[in-house]
Amino acid sequence: MSLSRQRVLELESLCRSFRIDLIRLLYRIQTGHPGGSLSCTEIITTLYQEKMNIRDPLDPGRDRFILSKGHAAPMLYLNLAQKGFFPKSELSSLRQYGSILQGHPCAHKTPGVEVSTGPLGLGLSAALGVALSAKFLGQEYATYVLLGDGELQEGCIWETAMAAAKFAPRKLIAIVDHNHVQLDGTNDEVMPLGDLSRKFSSFGWQVFSCSGHNISALSDTIDQANTVIGKPCVILAETVKGKGISFMEGKSAWNGKPLALAEYNAAIQELGGVNYD
Ligand SMILES: Cc1ncc(C[n+]2csc(CCOP(=O)(O)OP(=O)(O)O)c2C)c(N)n1
Ligand SMILES: [Mg+2]
C-alpha cells in the first residue's frame, strides 16, 4: 500500500535531520564519505524506518540489509540508532579507536550490522548467500543489498548476478545507488556501465527503476520488488551524489573529503540546521 502523505512528510523530515547529523559527525572527525552517504539517505531510511521487518534484531525471520557500499556507514548507523539498536549517544564515537561504529560496517562490533563490508564488490555475493539461506531454511525474509554504481565495475558483481539467476533465492533485492559518480570522476569517465537495465535483465534479473530521493516512489518500488518470488530483483535508484548540499552535488571530489569550517557552516545552513559547533 502506498505511503500516506503524512508518513512521507515524516520520513522526509527524518532524512533532513539525518543529513544534518551526518555533516556534524563528519565535520567533527574530519574524515569519512559525505557524497555517497547523502545519495543513499532516502534509500536506507525508507528501508529501515518503513519497509523492513526488523522489530527484533535477533529474530531469525527478520529482513536483512547489507550495505555493500560500506563507505556510507554513517547513514546506516544513524538509521540503526533511530531504530534503537544502540543508544544515539554512541554516534559521536564514529570512527574513533575502540568505537562500536567503525568507518566501515563491522558485524562483530555494531548491533544490527549483518555483514562486514568496505572493500567494494563483495556485498552482493554475501547477500546471495544470506538469501539462499532463507530458501534452504524455509524462512520468508527479504534480503536487501545496497550497491554503488562505481562498485558495479567489480567483476565479482557479475559473477554473482549470474549465480543469483541460477540459484534463484526467494527474495533478493539489490538496490543500486545510481548517482553516476565514483571516487575520482563520473562512471562514464572511469569505466562506462552501459545500459544497466538491459545488462541486469540479460543476466536474468527483474529490473525496476525509480528516483532514489522520492520516498513515495521508493516505497512503491520496494513493494513491487517484494511481489517477485524466486527471481533476483534490482532497483536502479536514480540519485545525486552529495544530495542536499549544492556545492557537493554531482562532485566526485566529495566522495571522501573533510569539510573546512566555511563549508561546514554553509552545508548546515543549506540543510536548515542550527550550527552549534
Ligand atoms: C575494492 C575497493 N576499491 C576501492 C575502494 C575505495 N573507495 C571508497 S568509496 C569509492 C567510490 C565508490 O563509488 P560508488 O560505488 O559509485 O559509490 P557512491 O558513488 O555511491 O559513493 C572507492 C573507489 C574500496 N572501498 N574498495
Ligand atoms: Mg556512485
mmCIF file of C-alpha atoms and ligand atoms in Angstrom:
data_model
loop_
_atom_site.group_PDB
_atom_site.id
_atom_site.type_symbol
_atom_site.label_atom_id
_atom_site.label_comp_id
_atom_site.label_asym_id
_atom_site.label_seq_id
_atom_site.Cartn_x
_atom_site.Cartn_y
_atom_site.Cartn_z
ATOM 1 C CA MET A 1 0.000 0.000 0.000
ATOM 2 C CA SER A 2 1.277 3.459 -0.870
ATOM 3 C CA LEU A 3 2.511 5.612 1.987
ATOM 4 C CA SER A 4 0.214 8.329 3.283
ATOM 5 C CA ARG A 5 1.213 11.941 2.629
ATOM 6 C CA GLN A 6 1.687 12.375 6.366
ATOM 7 C CA ARG A 7 4.106 9.442 6.589
ATOM 8 C CA VAL A 8 6.098 10.673 3.583
ATOM 9 C CA LEU A 9 6.440 14.081 5.269
ATOM 10 C CA GLU A 10 7.649 12.412 8.475
ATOM 11 C CA LEU A 11 10.258 10.377 6.612
ATOM 12 C CA GLU A 12 11.396 13.423 4.615
ATOM 13 C CA SER A 13 11.871 15.300 7.854
ATOM 14 C CA LEU A 14 13.839 12.385 9.299
ATOM 15 C CA CYS A 15 16.077 12.350 6.207
ATOM 16 C CA ARG A 16 16.716 16.074 6.639
ATOM 17 C CA SER A 17 17.800 15.588 10.246
ATOM 18 C CA PHE A 18 19.952 12.568 9.268
ATOM 19 C CA ARG A 19 21.739 14.751 6.689
ATOM 20 C CA ILE A 20 22.392 17.426 9.316
ATOM 21 C CA ASP A 21 23.629 14.839 11.834
ATOM 22 C CA LEU A 22 25.847 13.263 9.180
ATOM 23 C CA ILE A 23 27.528 16.566 8.330
ATOM 24 C CA ARG A 24 28.077 17.374 12.015
ATOM 25 C CA LEU A 25 29.624 13.959 12.645
ATOM 26 C CA LEU A 26 31.887 14.088 9.597
ATOM 27 C CA TYR A 27 32.981 17.675 10.265
ATOM 28 C CA ARG A 28 33.932 16.791 13.823
ATOM 29 C CA ILE A 29 36.089 13.800 12.833
ATOM 30 C CA GLN A 30 37.491 15.431 9.649
ATOM 31 C CA THR A 31 37.203 12.195 7.678
ATOM 32 C CA GLY A 32 34.539 9.975 6.118
ATOM 33 C CA HIS A 33 32.478 9.965 2.927
ATOM 34 C CA PRO A 34 29.821 12.674 2.637
ATOM 35 C CA GLY A 35 28.883 12.293 -1.061
ATOM 36 C CA GLY A 36 27.882 8.626 -1.027
ATOM 37 C CA SER A 37 26.134 8.905 2.337
ATOM 38 C CA LEU A 38 23.977 11.793 1.138
ATOM 39 C CA SER A 39 22.974 9.989 -2.068
ATOM 40 C CA CYS A 40 21.548 6.972 -0.243
ATOM 41 C CA THR A 41 19.815 8.803 2.633
ATOM 42 C CA GLU A 42 16.254 8.199 1.398
ATOM 43 C CA ILE A 43 17.017 4.621 0.289
ATOM 44 C CA ILE A 44 18.357 3.437 3.648
ATOM 45 C CA THR A 45 15.811 5.454 5.624
ATOM 46 C CA THR A 46 12.832 4.124 3.643
ATOM 47 C CA LEU A 47 14.068 0.576 4.134
ATOM 48 C CA TYR A 48 14.836 0.791 7.855
ATOM 49 C CA GLN A 49 12.146 3.163 9.052
ATOM 50 C CA GLU A 50 9.305 1.865 6.892
ATOM 51 C CA LYS A 51 9.791 -1.286 4.865
ATOM 52 C CA MET A 52 11.968 -3.812 6.649
ATOM 53 C CA ASN A 53 10.635 -6.188 9.252
ATOM 54 C CA ILE A 54 13.301 -5.774 11.929
ATOM 55 C CA ARG A 55 11.370 -5.334 15.148
ATOM 56 C CA ASP A 56 13.654 -7.857 16.872
ATOM 57 C CA PRO A 57 17.275 -7.760 15.641
ATOM 58 C CA LEU A 58 17.805 -11.398 16.651
ATOM 59 C CA ASP A 59 14.594 -12.787 15.129
ATOM 60 C CA PRO A 60 15.642 -15.379 12.507
ATOM 61 C CA GLY A 61 12.751 -14.166 10.337
ATOM 62 C CA ARG A 62 13.923 -10.526 10.266
ATOM 63 C CA ASP A 63 14.594 -8.889 6.909
ATOM 64 C CA ARG A 64 18.296 -8.487 6.157
ATOM 65 C CA PHE A 65 20.141 -5.452 4.830
ATOM 66 C CA ILE A 66 23.744 -5.433 3.605
ATOM 67 C CA LEU A 67 25.472 -2.139 2.881
ATOM 68 C CA SER A 68 27.792 -3.280 0.122
ATOM 69 C CA LYS A 69 28.924 0.330 -0.421
ATOM 70 C CA GLY A 70 30.270 0.252 3.119
ATOM 71 C CA HIS A 71 31.711 3.783 2.995
ATOM 72 C CA ALA A 72 28.150 5.067 3.561
ATOM 73 C CA ALA A 73 28.279 3.502 7.046
ATOM 74 C CA PRO A 74 27.302 6.700 8.936
ATOM 75 C CA MET A 75 23.909 6.775 7.207
ATOM 76 C CA LEU A 76 23.364 3.160 8.238
ATOM 77 C CA TYR A 77 24.419 3.968 11.832
ATOM 78 C CA LEU A 78 22.013 6.920 12.018
ATOM 79 C CA ASN A 79 19.198 4.592 10.963
ATOM 80 C CA LEU A 80 20.213 1.805 13.341
ATOM 81 C CA ALA A 81 20.382 4.266 16.255
ATOM 82 C CA GLN A 82 16.955 5.643 15.304
ATOM 83 C CA LYS A 83 15.618 2.074 15.391
ATOM 84 C CA GLY A 84 17.080 1.612 18.879
ATOM 85 C CA PHE A 85 19.798 -0.917 18.010
ATOM 86 C CA PHE A 86 22.213 1.115 20.169
ATOM 87 C CA PRO A 87 21.994 4.438 22.053
ATOM 88 C CA LYS A 88 22.198 7.599 19.939
ATOM 89 C CA SER A 89 24.954 8.791 22.281
ATOM 90 C CA GLU A 90 27.264 6.238 20.584
ATOM 91 C CA LEU A 91 27.090 8.204 17.322
ATOM 92 C CA SER A 92 29.648 10.754 18.497
ATOM 93 C CA SER A 93 32.237 7.950 18.738
ATOM 94 C CA LEU A 94 32.085 7.404 14.954
ATOM 95 C CA ARG A 95 35.431 6.221 13.530
ATOM 96 C CA GLN A 96 37.217 6.541 16.886
ATOM 97 C CA TYR A 97 39.611 3.896 18.141
ATOM 98 C CA GLY A 98 37.671 1.229 20.068
ATOM 99 C CA SER A 99 34.266 2.556 18.978
ATOM 100 C CA ILE A 100 31.428 0.198 18.059
ATOM 101 C CA LEU A 101 30.983 2.444 14.990
ATOM 102 C CA GLN A 102 33.922 1.887 12.696
ATOM 103 C CA GLY A 103 34.496 3.749 9.427
ATOM 104 C CA HIS A 104 33.008 0.813 7.548
ATOM 105 C CA PRO A 105 30.326 -1.568 8.874
ATOM 106 C CA CYS A 106 31.641 -4.290 11.178
ATOM 107 C CA ALA A 107 29.248 -7.107 12.069
ATOM 108 C CA HIS A 108 31.271 -8.022 15.175
ATOM 109 C CA LYS A 109 31.136 -4.558 16.684
ATOM 110 C CA THR A 110 27.845 -2.930 15.718
ATOM 111 C CA PRO A 111 24.452 -4.294 16.738
ATOM 112 C CA GLY A 112 22.280 -4.572 13.626
ATOM 113 C CA VAL A 113 25.107 -4.799 11.078
ATOM 114 C CA GLU A 114 24.534 -8.127 9.328
ATOM 115 C CA VAL A 115 27.728 -8.405 7.255
ATOM 116 C CA SER A 116 31.045 -6.527 7.433
ATOM 117 C CA THR A 117 31.717 -4.519 4.269
ATOM 118 C CA GLY A 118 34.094 -1.883 2.920
ATOM 119 C CA PRO A 119 36.020 -3.482 0.061
ATOM 120 C CA LEU A 120 33.600 -2.742 -2.758
ATOM 121 C CA GLY A 121 32.131 -5.592 -4.777
ATOM 122 C CA LEU A 122 31.694 -8.160 -2.022
ATOM 123 C CA GLY A 123 28.267 -7.391 -0.578
ATOM 124 C CA LEU A 124 26.225 -8.831 -3.423
ATOM 125 C CA SER A 125 27.730 -12.304 -3.095
ATOM 126 C CA ALA A 126 27.241 -12.183 0.685
ATOM 127 C CA ALA A 127 23.625 -11.135 0.114
ATOM 128 C CA LEU A 128 23.084 -14.037 -2.275
ATOM 129 C CA GLY A 129 24.307 -16.413 0.426
ATOM 130 C CA VAL A 130 22.052 -14.846 3.048
ATOM 131 C CA ALA A 131 19.091 -15.000 0.654
ATOM 132 C CA LEU A 132 19.771 -18.630 -0.262
ATOM 133 C CA SER A 133 19.969 -19.497 3.413
ATOM 134 C CA ALA A 134 16.371 -18.283 3.756
ATOM 135 C CA LYS A 135 15.352 -20.531 0.882
ATOM 136 C CA PHE A 136 17.050 -23.619 2.345
ATOM 137 C CA LEU A 137 15.837 -22.992 5.912
ATOM 138 C CA GLY A 138 12.268 -22.197 4.865
ATOM 139 C CA GLN A 139 12.396 -18.554 6.041
ATOM 140 C CA GLU A 140 10.398 -15.844 4.309
ATOM 141 C CA TYR A 141 12.629 -12.852 4.981
ATOM 142 C CA ALA A 142 13.766 -10.493 2.233
ATOM 143 C CA THR A 143 17.452 -9.753 1.691
ATOM 144 C CA TYR A 144 18.276 -6.219 0.578
ATOM 145 C CA VAL A 145 21.715 -5.105 -0.576
ATOM 146 C CA LEU A 146 22.741 -1.564 -1.462
ATOM 147 C CA LEU A 147 25.380 -1.197 -4.179
ATOM 148 C CA GLY A 148 27.238 1.826 -5.508
ATOM 149 C CA ASP A 149 27.203 2.295 -9.268
ATOM 150 C CA GLY A 150 31.006 2.565 -9.468
ATOM 151 C CA GLU A 151 31.027 -0.625 -7.432
ATOM 152 C CA LEU A 152 29.321 -2.390 -10.340
ATOM 153 C CA GLN A 153 32.651 -2.244 -12.178
ATOM 154 C CA GLU A 154 33.924 -5.024 -9.895
ATOM 155 C CA GLY A 155 33.926 -8.350 -11.768
ATOM 156 C CA CYS A 156 32.542 -10.390 -8.884
ATOM 157 C CA ILE A 157 29.293 -8.395 -9.076
ATOM 158 C CA TRP A 158 28.556 -10.012 -12.427
ATOM 159 C CA GLU A 159 29.633 -13.482 -11.332
ATOM 160 C CA THR A 160 27.119 -13.143 -8.521
ATOM 161 C CA ALA A 161 24.499 -11.774 -10.901
ATOM 162 C CA MET A 162 24.836 -14.984 -12.938
ATOM 163 C CA ALA A 163 24.799 -17.195 -9.854
ATOM 164 C CA ALA A 164 21.714 -15.450 -8.436
ATOM 165 C CA ALA A 165 19.746 -16.192 -11.592
ATOM 166 C CA LYS A 166 20.808 -19.839 -11.450
ATOM 167 C CA PHE A 167 20.236 -20.474 -7.737
ATOM 168 C CA ALA A 168 17.073 -18.351 -7.583
ATOM 169 C CA PRO A 169 16.809 -17.119 -3.981
ATOM 170 C CA ARG A 170 13.251 -16.436 -2.781
ATOM 171 C CA LYS A 171 13.646 -12.689 -2.221
ATOM 172 C CA LEU A 172 16.913 -10.989 -3.115
ATOM 173 C CA ILE A 173 16.510 -7.275 -3.814
ATOM 174 C CA ALA A 174 19.575 -5.298 -4.862
ATOM 175 C CA ILE A 175 19.316 -1.523 -4.945
ATOM 176 C CA VAL A 176 21.828 0.452 -6.994
ATOM 177 C CA ASP A 177 22.558 3.973 -5.718
ATOM 178 C CA HIS A 178 22.817 5.268 -9.271
ATOM 179 C CA ASN A 179 24.466 8.662 -8.745
ATOM 180 C CA HIS A 180 26.686 8.333 -11.860
ATOM 181 C CA VAL A 181 29.794 9.368 -9.889
ATOM 182 C CA GLN A 182 32.527 7.399 -8.162
ATOM 183 C CA LEU A 183 35.780 8.275 -6.346
ATOM 184 C CA ASP A 184 37.678 10.206 -8.967
ATOM 185 C CA GLY A 185 35.245 11.025 -11.712
ATOM 186 C CA THR A 186 31.965 10.078 -13.328
ATOM 187 C CA ASN A 187 31.231 6.439 -14.140
ATOM 188 C CA ASP A 188 31.416 7.359 -17.818
ATOM 189 C CA GLU A 189 34.901 8.832 -17.418
ATOM 190 C CA VAL A 190 36.271 5.932 -15.389
ATOM 191 C CA MET A 191 34.522 2.863 -16.858
ATOM 192 C CA PRO A 192 31.151 3.266 -18.600
ATOM 193 C CA LEU A 193 28.454 0.968 -17.220
ATOM 194 C CA GLY A 194 26.321 0.899 -20.369
ATOM 195 C CA ASP A 195 22.615 0.173 -20.159
ATOM 196 C CA LEU A 196 22.277 -1.244 -16.648
ATOM 197 C CA SER A 197 18.653 -2.173 -17.122
ATOM 198 C CA ARG A 198 19.433 -4.326 -20.166
ATOM 199 C CA LYS A 199 22.563 -5.695 -18.541
ATOM 200 C CA PHE A 200 20.780 -6.926 -15.417
ATOM 201 C CA SER A 201 17.808 -8.295 -17.344
ATOM 202 C CA SER A 202 20.099 -10.191 -19.684
ATOM 203 C CA PHE A 203 21.632 -11.760 -16.560
ATOM 204 C CA GLY A 204 18.159 -12.992 -15.601
ATOM 205 C CA TRP A 205 17.156 -10.298 -13.115
ATOM 206 C CA GLN A 206 13.868 -8.444 -12.785
ATOM 207 C CA VAL A 207 14.669 -4.742 -13.139
ATOM 208 C CA PHE A 208 12.857 -1.772 -11.573
ATOM 209 C CA SER A 209 13.775 1.916 -11.754
ATOM 210 C CA CYS A 210 12.744 4.894 -9.657
ATOM 211 C CA SER A 211 14.030 8.109 -8.136
ATOM 212 C CA GLY A 212 16.210 7.296 -5.153
ATOM 213 C CA HIS A 213 15.237 10.546 -3.426
ATOM 214 C CA ASN A 214 11.457 10.212 -3.745
ATOM 215 C CA ILE A 215 10.317 8.288 -0.677
ATOM 216 C CA SER A 216 6.894 7.539 -2.068
ATOM 217 C CA ALA A 217 8.340 6.130 -5.310
ATOM 218 C CA LEU A 218 10.955 4.154 -3.403
ATOM 219 C CA SER A 219 8.327 2.660 -1.138
ATOM 220 C CA ASP A 220 6.096 1.638 -4.060
ATOM 221 C CA THR A 221 9.022 0.163 -5.996
ATOM 222 C CA ILE A 222 10.246 -1.839 -2.999
ATOM 223 C CA ASP A 223 6.682 -3.177 -2.617
ATOM 224 C CA GLN A 224 6.633 -4.230 -6.269
ATOM 225 C CA ALA A 225 10.003 -5.953 -5.954
ATOM 226 C CA ASN A 226 8.676 -7.856 -2.954
ATOM 227 C CA THR A 227 5.957 -9.422 -5.082
ATOM 228 C CA VAL A 228 8.607 -11.151 -7.213
ATOM 229 C CA ILE A 229 9.413 -14.530 -5.688
ATOM 230 C CA GLY A 230 12.241 -16.765 -6.892
ATOM 231 C CA LYS A 231 13.866 -14.302 -9.295
ATOM 232 C CA PRO A 232 16.507 -11.782 -8.201
ATOM 233 C CA CYS A 233 15.422 -8.138 -8.444
ATOM 234 C CA VAL A 234 17.372 -4.952 -8.851
ATOM 235 C CA ILE A 235 16.082 -1.441 -8.280
ATOM 236 C CA LEU A 236 18.042 1.173 -10.221
ATOM 237 C CA ALA A 237 17.548 4.159 -7.932
ATOM 238 C CA GLU A 238 18.419 7.411 -9.676
ATOM 239 C CA THR A 239 20.263 9.637 -7.220
ATOM 240 C CA VAL A 240 22.604 12.617 -6.902
ATOM 241 C CA LYS A 241 25.935 12.178 -5.140
ATOM 242 C CA GLY A 242 26.127 14.755 -2.327
ATOM 243 C CA LYS A 243 22.346 15.323 -2.489
ATOM 244 C CA GLY A 244 21.113 18.253 -0.407
ATOM 245 C CA ILE A 245 24.317 20.287 -0.313
ATOM 246 C CA SER A 246 24.617 22.241 -3.548
ATOM 247 C CA PHE A 247 28.398 22.563 -3.635
ATOM 248 C CA MET A 248 28.789 18.787 -3.172
ATOM 249 C CA GLU A 249 26.126 17.655 -5.643
ATOM 250 C CA GLY A 250 27.486 15.574 -8.519
ATOM 251 C CA LYS A 251 31.109 16.156 -7.483
ATOM 252 C CA SER A 252 33.472 13.207 -7.112
ATOM 253 C CA ALA A 253 35.748 15.451 -5.009
ATOM 254 C CA TRP A 254 33.230 14.994 -2.161
ATOM 255 C CA ASN A 255 33.473 11.209 -2.209
ATOM 256 C CA GLY A 256 35.767 11.354 0.819
ATOM 257 C CA LYS A 257 36.867 14.881 1.681
ATOM 258 C CA PRO A 258 36.829 16.577 5.102
ATOM 259 C CA LEU A 259 34.773 19.752 5.391
ATOM 260 C CA ALA A 260 36.513 23.041 6.133
ATOM 261 C CA LEU A 261 34.758 25.313 8.661
ATOM 262 C CA ALA A 262 33.249 27.615 5.999
ATOM 263 C CA GLU A 263 31.974 24.573 4.050
ATOM 264 C CA TYR A 264 30.530 23.081 7.201
ATOM 265 C CA ASN A 265 28.688 26.301 8.050
ATOM 266 C CA ALA A 266 27.336 26.619 4.506
ATOM 267 C CA ALA A 267 26.200 22.966 4.483
ATOM 268 C CA ILE A 268 24.384 23.216 7.806
ATOM 269 C CA GLN A 269 22.726 26.444 6.752
ATOM 270 C CA GLU A 270 21.556 24.930 3.460
ATOM 271 C CA LEU A 271 20.120 21.921 5.263
ATOM 272 C CA GLY A 272 18.266 24.252 7.601
ATOM 273 C CA GLY A 273 20.088 23.124 10.717
ATOM 274 C CA VAL A 274 21.277 25.109 13.708
ATOM 275 C CA ASN A 275 25.045 25.462 13.903
ATOM 276 C CA TYR A 276 26.168 24.739 17.429
ATOM 277 C CA ASP A 277 29.853 23.901 16.797
HETATM 278 C C1 LIG B 1 37.697 -2.685 -3.632
HETATM 279 C C2 LIG B 1 37.711 -1.238 -3.282
HETATM 280 N N1 LIG B 1 38.407 -0.366 -4.034
HETATM 281 C C3 LIG B 1 38.434 0.947 -3.718
HETATM 282 C C4 LIG B 1 37.757 1.414 -2.623
HETATM 283 C C5 LIG B 1 37.834 2.879 -2.246
HETATM 284 N N2 LIG B 1 36.566 3.585 -2.492
HETATM 285 C C6 LIG B 1 35.827 4.049 -1.465
HETATM 286 S S1 LIG B 1 34.454 4.863 -1.984
HETATM 287 C C7 LIG B 1 34.844 4.597 -3.602
HETATM 288 C C8 LIG B 1 33.937 5.107 -4.712
HETATM 289 C C9 LIG B 1 32.735 4.273 -4.833
HETATM 290 O O1 LIG B 1 31.889 4.763 -5.855
HETATM 291 P P1 LIG B 1 30.438 4.203 -5.966
HETATM 292 O O2 LIG B 1 30.448 2.717 -5.906
HETATM 293 O O3 LIG B 1 29.815 4.818 -7.149
HETATM 294 O O4 LIG B 1 29.763 4.694 -4.597
HETATM 295 P P2 LIG B 1 28.973 6.071 -4.301
HETATM 296 O O5 LIG B 1 29.055 6.934 -5.509
HETATM 297 O O6 LIG B 1 27.587 5.661 -4.008
HETATM 298 O O7 LIG B 1 29.669 6.667 -3.120
HETATM 299 C C10 LIG B 1 36.027 3.891 -3.722
HETATM 300 C C11 LIG B 1 36.670 3.521 -5.007
HETATM 301 C C12 LIG B 1 37.034 0.465 -1.858
HETATM 302 N N3 LIG B 1 36.330 0.840 -0.782
HETATM 303 N N4 LIG B 1 37.016 -0.841 -2.208
HETATM 304 MG MG MG B 2 28.435 6.294 -7.456
#
